[in-house]
Each structure stands twice: as structure tokens, then as C-alpha cells.
Coordinates of C-alpha atoms in Angstrom, one line a residue:
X8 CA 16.4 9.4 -8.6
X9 CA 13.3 6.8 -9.3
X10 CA 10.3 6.8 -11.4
X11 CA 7.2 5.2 -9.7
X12 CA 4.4 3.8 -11.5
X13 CA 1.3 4.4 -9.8
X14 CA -1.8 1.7 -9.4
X15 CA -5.3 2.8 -8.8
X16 CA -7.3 5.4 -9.9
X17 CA -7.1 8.7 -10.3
X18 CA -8.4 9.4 -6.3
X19 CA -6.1 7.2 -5.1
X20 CA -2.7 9.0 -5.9
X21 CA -2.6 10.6 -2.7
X22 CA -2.5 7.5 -0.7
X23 CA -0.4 5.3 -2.9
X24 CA 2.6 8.1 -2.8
X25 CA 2.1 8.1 1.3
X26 CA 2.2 4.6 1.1
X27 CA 5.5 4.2 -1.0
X28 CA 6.9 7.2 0.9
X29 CA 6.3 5.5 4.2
X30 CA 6.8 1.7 3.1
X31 CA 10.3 2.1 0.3
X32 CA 11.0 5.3 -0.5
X33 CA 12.0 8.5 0.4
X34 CA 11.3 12.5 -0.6
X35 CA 8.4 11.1 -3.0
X36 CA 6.6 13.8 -5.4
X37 CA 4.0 13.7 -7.9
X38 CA 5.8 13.9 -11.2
X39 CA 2.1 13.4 -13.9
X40 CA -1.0 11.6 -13.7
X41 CA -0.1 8.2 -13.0
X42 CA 3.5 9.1 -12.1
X43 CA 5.9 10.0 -9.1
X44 CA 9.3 10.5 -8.6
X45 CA 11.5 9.6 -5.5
X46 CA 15.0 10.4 -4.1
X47 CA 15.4 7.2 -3.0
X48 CA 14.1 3.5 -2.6
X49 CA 14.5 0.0 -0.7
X50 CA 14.0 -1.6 -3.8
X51 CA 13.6 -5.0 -1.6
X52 CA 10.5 -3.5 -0.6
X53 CA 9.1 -2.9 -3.7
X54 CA 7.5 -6.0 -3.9
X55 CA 5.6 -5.6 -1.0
X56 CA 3.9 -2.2 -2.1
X57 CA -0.1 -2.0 -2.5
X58 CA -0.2 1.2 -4.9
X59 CA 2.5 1.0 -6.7
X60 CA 3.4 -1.2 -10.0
X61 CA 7.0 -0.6 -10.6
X62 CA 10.1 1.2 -10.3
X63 CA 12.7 2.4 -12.5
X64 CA 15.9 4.2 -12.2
X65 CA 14.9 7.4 -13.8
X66 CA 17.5 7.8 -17.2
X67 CA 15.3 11.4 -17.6
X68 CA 12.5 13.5 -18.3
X69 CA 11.3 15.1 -21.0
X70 CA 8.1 16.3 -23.2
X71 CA 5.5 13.5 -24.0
X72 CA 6.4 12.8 -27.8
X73 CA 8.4 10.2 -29.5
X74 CA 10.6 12.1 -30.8
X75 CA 11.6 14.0 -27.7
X76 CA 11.9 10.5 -25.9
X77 CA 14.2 9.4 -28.3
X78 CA 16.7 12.4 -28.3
X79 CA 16.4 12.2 -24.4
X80 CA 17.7 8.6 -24.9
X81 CA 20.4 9.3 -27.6
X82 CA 21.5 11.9 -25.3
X83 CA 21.8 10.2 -21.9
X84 CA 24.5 8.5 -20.7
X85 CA 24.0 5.1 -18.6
X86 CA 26.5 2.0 -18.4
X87 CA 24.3 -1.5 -19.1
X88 CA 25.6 -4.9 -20.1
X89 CA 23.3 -7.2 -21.9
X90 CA 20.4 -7.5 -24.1
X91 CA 17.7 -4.5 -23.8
X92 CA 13.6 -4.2 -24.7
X93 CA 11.4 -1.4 -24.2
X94 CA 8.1 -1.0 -22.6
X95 CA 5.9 2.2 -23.1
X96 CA 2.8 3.0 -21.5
X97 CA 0.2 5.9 -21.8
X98 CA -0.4 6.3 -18.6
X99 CA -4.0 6.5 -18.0
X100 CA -4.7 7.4 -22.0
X101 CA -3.6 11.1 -21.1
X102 CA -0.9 11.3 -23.8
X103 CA -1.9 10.2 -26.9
X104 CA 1.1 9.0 -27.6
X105 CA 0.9 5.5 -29.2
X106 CA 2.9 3.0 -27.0
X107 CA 4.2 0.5 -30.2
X108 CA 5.2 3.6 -31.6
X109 CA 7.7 4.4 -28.7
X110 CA 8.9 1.2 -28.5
X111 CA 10.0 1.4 -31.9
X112 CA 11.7 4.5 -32.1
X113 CA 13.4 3.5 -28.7
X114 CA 14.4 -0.1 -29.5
X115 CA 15.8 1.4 -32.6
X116 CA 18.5 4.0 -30.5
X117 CA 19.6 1.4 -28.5
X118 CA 20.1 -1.1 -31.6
X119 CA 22.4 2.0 -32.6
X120 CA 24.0 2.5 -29.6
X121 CA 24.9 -1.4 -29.7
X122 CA 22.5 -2.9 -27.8
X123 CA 20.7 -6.3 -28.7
X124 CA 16.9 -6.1 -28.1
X125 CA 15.5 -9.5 -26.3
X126 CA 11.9 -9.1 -25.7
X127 CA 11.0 -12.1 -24.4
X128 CA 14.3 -12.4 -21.6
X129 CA 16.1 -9.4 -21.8
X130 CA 18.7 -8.6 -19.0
X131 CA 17.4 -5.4 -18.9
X132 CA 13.8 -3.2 -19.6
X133 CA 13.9 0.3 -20.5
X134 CA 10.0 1.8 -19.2
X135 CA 9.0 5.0 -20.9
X136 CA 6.0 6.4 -18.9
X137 CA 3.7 8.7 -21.1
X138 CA 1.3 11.1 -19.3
X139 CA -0.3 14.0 -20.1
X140 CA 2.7 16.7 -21.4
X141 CA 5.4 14.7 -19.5
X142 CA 7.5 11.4 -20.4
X143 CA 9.7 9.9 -17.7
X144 CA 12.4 7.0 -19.2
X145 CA 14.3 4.8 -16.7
X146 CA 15.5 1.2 -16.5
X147 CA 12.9 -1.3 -14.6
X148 CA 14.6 -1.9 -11.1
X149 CA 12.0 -3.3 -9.2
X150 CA 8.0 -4.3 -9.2
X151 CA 5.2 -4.9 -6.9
X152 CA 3.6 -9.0 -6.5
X153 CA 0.3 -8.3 -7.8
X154 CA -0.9 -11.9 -6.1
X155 CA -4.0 -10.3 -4.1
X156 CA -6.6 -11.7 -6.0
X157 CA -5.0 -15.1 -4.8
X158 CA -6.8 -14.3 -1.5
X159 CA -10.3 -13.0 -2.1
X160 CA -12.2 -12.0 1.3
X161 CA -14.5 -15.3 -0.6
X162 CA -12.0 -17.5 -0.8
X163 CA -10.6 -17.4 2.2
X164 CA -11.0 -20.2 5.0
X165 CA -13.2 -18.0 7.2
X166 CA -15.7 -15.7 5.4
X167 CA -17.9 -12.8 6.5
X168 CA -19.8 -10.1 4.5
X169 CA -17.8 -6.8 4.6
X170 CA -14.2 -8.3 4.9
X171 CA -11.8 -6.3 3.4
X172 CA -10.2 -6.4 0.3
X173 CA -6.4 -7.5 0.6
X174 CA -4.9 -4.8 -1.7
X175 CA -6.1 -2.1 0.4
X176 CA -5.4 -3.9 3.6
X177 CA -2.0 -4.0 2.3
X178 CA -1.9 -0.5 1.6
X179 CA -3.1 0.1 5.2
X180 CA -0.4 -2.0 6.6
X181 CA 2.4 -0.3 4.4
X182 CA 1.2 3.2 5.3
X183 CA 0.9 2.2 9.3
X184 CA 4.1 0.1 9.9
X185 CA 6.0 0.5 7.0
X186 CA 8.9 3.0 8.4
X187 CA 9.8 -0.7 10.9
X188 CA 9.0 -3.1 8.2
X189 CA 9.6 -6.2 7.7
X190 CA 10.9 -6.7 11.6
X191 CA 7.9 -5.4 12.9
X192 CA 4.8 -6.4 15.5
X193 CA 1.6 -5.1 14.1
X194 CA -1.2 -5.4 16.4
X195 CA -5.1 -5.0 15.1
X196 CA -7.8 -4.9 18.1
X197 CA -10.8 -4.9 15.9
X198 CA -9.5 -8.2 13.9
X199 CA -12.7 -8.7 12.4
X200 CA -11.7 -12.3 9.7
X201 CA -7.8 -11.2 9.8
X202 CA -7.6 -9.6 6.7
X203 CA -5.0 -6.6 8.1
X204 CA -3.0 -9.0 9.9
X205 CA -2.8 -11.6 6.9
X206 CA -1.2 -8.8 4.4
X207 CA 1.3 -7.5 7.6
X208 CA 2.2 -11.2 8.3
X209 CA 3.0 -12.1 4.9
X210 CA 5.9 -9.1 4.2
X211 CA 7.1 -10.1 7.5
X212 CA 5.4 -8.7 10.4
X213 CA 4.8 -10.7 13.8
X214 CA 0.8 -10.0 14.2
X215 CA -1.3 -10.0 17.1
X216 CA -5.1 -9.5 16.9
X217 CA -7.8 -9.7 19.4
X218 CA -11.7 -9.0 18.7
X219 CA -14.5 -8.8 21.3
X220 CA -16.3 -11.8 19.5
X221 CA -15.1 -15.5 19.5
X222 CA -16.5 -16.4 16.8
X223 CA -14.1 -13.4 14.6
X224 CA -11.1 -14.4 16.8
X225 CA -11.3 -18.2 16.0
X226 CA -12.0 -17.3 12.1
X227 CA -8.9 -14.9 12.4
X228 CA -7.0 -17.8 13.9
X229 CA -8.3 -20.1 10.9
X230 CA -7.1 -17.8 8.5
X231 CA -3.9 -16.8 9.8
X232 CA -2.9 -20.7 9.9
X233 CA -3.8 -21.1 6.2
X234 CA -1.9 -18.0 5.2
X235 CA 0.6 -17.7 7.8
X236 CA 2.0 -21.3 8.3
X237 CA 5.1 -20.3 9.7
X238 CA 5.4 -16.9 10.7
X239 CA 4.9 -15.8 14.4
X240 CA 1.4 -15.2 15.3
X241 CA -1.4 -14.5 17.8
X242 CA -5.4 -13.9 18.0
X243 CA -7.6 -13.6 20.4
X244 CA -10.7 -12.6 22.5
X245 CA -10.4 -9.4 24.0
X246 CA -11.8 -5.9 25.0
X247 CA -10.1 -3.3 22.4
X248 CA -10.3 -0.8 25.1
X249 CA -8.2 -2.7 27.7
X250 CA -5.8 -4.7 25.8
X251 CA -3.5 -7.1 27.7
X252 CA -0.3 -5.9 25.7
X253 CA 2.4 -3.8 27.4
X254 CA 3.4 0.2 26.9
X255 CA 5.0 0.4 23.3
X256 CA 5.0 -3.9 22.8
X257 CA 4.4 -2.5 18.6
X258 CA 5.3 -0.9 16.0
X259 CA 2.2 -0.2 14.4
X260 CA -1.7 -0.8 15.2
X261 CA -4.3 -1.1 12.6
X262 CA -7.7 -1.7 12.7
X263 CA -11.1 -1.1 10.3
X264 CA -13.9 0.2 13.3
X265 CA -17.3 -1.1 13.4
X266 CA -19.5 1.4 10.8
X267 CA -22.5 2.9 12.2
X268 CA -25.3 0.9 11.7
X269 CA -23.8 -0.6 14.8
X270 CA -24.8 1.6 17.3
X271 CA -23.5 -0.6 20.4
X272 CA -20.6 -3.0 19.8
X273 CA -19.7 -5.5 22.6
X274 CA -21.3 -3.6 25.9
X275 CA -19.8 -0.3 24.1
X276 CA -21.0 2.4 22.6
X277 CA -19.5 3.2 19.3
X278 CA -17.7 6.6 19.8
X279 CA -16.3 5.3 23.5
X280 CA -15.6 2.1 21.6
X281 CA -13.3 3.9 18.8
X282 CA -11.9 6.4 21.8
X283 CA -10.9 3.6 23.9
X284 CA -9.1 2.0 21.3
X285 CA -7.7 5.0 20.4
X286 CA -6.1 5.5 23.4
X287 CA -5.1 2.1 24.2
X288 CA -3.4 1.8 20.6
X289 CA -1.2 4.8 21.5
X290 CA -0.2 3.1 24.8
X291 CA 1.5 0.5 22.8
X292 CA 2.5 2.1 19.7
X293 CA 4.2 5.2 17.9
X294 CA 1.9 4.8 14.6
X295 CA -1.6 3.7 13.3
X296 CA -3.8 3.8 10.8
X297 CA -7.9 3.6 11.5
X298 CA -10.7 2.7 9.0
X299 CA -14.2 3.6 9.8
X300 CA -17.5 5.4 8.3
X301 CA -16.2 8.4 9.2
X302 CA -13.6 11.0 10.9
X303 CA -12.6 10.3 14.2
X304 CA -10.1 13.2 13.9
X305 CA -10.8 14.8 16.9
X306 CA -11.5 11.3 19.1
X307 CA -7.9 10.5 17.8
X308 CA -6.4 13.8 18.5
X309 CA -8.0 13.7 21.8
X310 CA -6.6 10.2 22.5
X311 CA -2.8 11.4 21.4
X312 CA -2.5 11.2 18.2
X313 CA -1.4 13.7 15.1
X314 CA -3.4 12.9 12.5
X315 CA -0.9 13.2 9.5
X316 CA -3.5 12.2 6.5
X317 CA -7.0 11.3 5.6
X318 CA -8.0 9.7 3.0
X319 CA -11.8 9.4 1.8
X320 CA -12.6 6.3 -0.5
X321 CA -15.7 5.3 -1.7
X322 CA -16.9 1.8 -1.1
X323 CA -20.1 1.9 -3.0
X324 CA -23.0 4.3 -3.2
X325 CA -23.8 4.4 0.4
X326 CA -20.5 3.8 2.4
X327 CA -17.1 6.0 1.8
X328 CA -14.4 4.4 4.1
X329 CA -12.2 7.3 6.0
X330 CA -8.7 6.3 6.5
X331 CA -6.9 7.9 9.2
X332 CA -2.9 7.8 9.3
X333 CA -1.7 9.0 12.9
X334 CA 1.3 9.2 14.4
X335 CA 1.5 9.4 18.6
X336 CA 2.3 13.3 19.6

């Protein structure tokens, strides 16, 4: 069993288990605020995970006090070579329990059960998760690269208002194609500046976009090239209702829709616009995930799709984003 540390609020727990179940592990449950447990996980594709910190190797569970963690830990059994340190969180400020606290009562059972503590190096960390009435301990097996802010929709090469931000596209990503990752195609027909197809390109997926306008498909080619050197790539022009791709050419499409102040997108209307590409992304592959203004439930159930979650985020005062995870029927 494995302990997952959740990132995000609160409102975004929902999504970030889906996306861990979907992108590294398997038979994933809600375990406290903050906290999940799961049966099993591709620890090599931790790293790649949106909404999710870490993940330990859960040692046990237990209430959330100190002195409960440390019998847990006097109690359990576990074979580990090498120096140890502890790190304890209260998980979202829900316990109360202090954290230095924990660490000391904890660093002080190992020291007794022979263990020398190493907190700058040590060869192994010992995470004891604090939230609410629950405490999960386990042994730090894998975390998350927390590098998005290295590629702010600002600072990339091509920039336009409303771009995406690339945690969340990564999240999207992991919760469409994550099942076939990292030998994947993901295709996104609404490219918009690339941000989707960067994050799928960089934990390994070949990415082909397409967007009505030249001037998006020529940024997305921009970008792509700066962030993307060497991994296998395509974007161009094109109709997202007619794409010139073959049946079931992906794994995985997905693409953020045009919001509704646009009433009439590239000689389409907005609701055949989103239907078409509905319906042409279940042509060519077995899952997707859509981002728009709204629910297009019933335009994607209509089109062939099960709609297996949806997930409403707010954006700012005016705009809550709808994210739609389908799988074809």
C-alpha cells in the first residue's frame, strides 16, 4: 500500500486522485483531507503527476497524535539500511499537531531502534502526514517535479491572453492519456499557444495539434521547438471538425474549447464547433478530456462518449472552467 500526498486545494481532491489513479496508480481512495491511499503505483511516473506531491510506502495508520505515531512506529516492522530523518506535515492545518514535535518523538524511535538520523542526505525519509483525526507514516518512495512555474503562459516564446496554466494542463494530460503514457500520441485540435501539447510532450508523448488559425498554429509550433527540441512533434492549420488523422491514429485527445463570448469560431458555430470535434476526436481515439465554459455532457454523449467525470474549477469571478473526462462507448 502507498500514501499520497495531495497538492491543491481543498476542491481539487477529486481530480488530483482521478489523475493519480489514471496516470500511476491503481485502486486510489481518499484516506483524510489532503491524503489518499493506493494499492499500487508506477513510481517512475510519479514525477510526472500534476496533483500530487509525493509518495510513500505506507509503514501504517493510526490516530493523529504524537504519541500514537510513535507507538505505531515502535510497533512496525520494516527492513531499511542506512541513515534515516523524518518529515511531518499538518496537512492543511487540520490537526493541530505540531510538526517539530513529531519529528522529534519520531527521530528519537528510530535513534532507539539503531538508526542514524542524517537530515541533510539521508538514504532514507520517513513522512508522517497529519490530518484531521488520522496520521498516515510511510517511507518517501517517490515525488512529483514541481518545475511548472519554469514555463509561465508569460514566459513562454509565443504568448496570448487566456493561455493555460501548465500545472493544470498537465493534470489534463495525466487524466486523458495517462493509462498509455509515456508511449503515447496525444492529439489537441483546438491547440490554441500549445500549452496541452507542451506538458504531454515533455513526460513523453508524440503530440500533434492543429488550430483553425495560423497565427495559433505557428505560435504552437514556436513553442513546441523551444520546449520540445527533440521529441517527435507536429502542428498545424486545420478544421477541428474534419481532421486529416486516421480512425484510432491516438491514444488520447485533449483540447480547451473556445468559451462563449465567442459566438462563431472559424465559419462555426460554437455548439457544432465543440460537436464536431467531439465526434471527430472519438474517430481517432479511445479517451479525452474537454475544457470549456461549460457542460457539453450531452454534445459529448451524443458524439460517443461516456462521460466518466466532471470537474468544475473556478477561474476567477466570472469564468468556472468545466472539465470533462470521457472515455469512447
Amino acid at each position: 500500500m502507498y500514501c499520497l500526498e495531495l497538492a491543491g486545494q481543498a476542491g481539487d481532491e477529486p481530480l488530483a486522485r482521478l489523475e493519480a489513479e489514471r496516470a500511476a496508480a491503481s485502486a486510489v481512495e481518499r484516506a483524510a483531507p489532503g491524503l489518499a491511499t493506493a494499492r499500487g503505483v508506477r513510481l517512475d511516473r510519479v514525477p510526472t503527476l500534476a496533483y500530487t506531491h509525493r509518495v510513500s510506502e505506507l509503514l501504517g495508520r493510526t490516530d493523529a497524535d504524537v504519541e500514537s505515531a510513535a507507538a505505531l512506529l515502535s510497533a512496525a516492522s520494516f527492513e531499511k539500511e542506512g541513515s534515516v530523518a523524518v518529515r511531518a506535515r499538518d496537512v492543511r492545518s487540520s490537526s493541530g499537531v505540531s510538526a517539530s514535535a513529531a519529528e522529534r518523538a519520531l527521530g528519537g524511535v528510530l535513534v532507539d531502534r539503531g538508526f542514524a538520523v542524517d537530515l541533510d542526505d539521508p538514504d532514507n525519509v520517513l513522512c508522517a502526514l497529519f490530518s484531521e483525526d488520522t496520521c498516515l507514516l510511510g517511507w518517501r518512495a517517490a515525488e512529483s517535479v514541481r518545475d511548472f512555474g519554469t514555463r509561465a503562459p508569460t514566459d513562454r516564446p509565443f504568448f496570448q491572453p487566456g493561455s493555460m496554466n501548465p500545472l493544470d494542463a498537465r493534470a489534463y494530460v495525466n487524466l486523458a492519456a495517462g493509462h498509455a503514457l509515456p508511449d503515447a500520441t496525444v492529439v489537441d485540435p483546438m491547440c490554441g499557444t500549445g500549452g496541452l501539447l507542451v506538458e504531454a510532450g515533455l513526460v513523453g508523448a508524440r503530440v500533434v495539434g492543429s488550430d483553425a488559425q495560423w497565427k495559433m498554429a505557428r505560435g504552437t509550433q514556436t513553442n513546441l521547438a523551444a520546449y520540445l527540441p527533440d521529441a517527435d512533434w507536429e502542428a498545424v492549420r486545420g478544421d477541428a471538425t474534419s481532421l486529416p488523422l486516421r480512425d484510432d491514429c491516438a491514444d488520447a485527445v485533449a483540447f480547451d474549447a473556445p468559451y462563449g463570448r465567442q459566438s462563431k469560431v472559424a465559419r462555426h458555430e460554437l455548439a457544432d464547433l465543440v460537436g464536431g470535434a467531439l465526434s471527430e476526436a472519438a474517430r481517432i481515439a479511445p479517451s479525452a478530456v474537454v475544457v470549456a465554459d461549460r457542460s457539453w455532457e450531452e454534445a459529448a454523449e451524443d458524439a460517443g462518449w461516456r462521460v466518466d467525470a466532471r470537474f468544475e474549477r473556478r477561474v476567477h469571478g466570472s469564468l468556472d472552467r468545466h472539465v470533462h473526462v470521457l472515455s469512447r462507448v
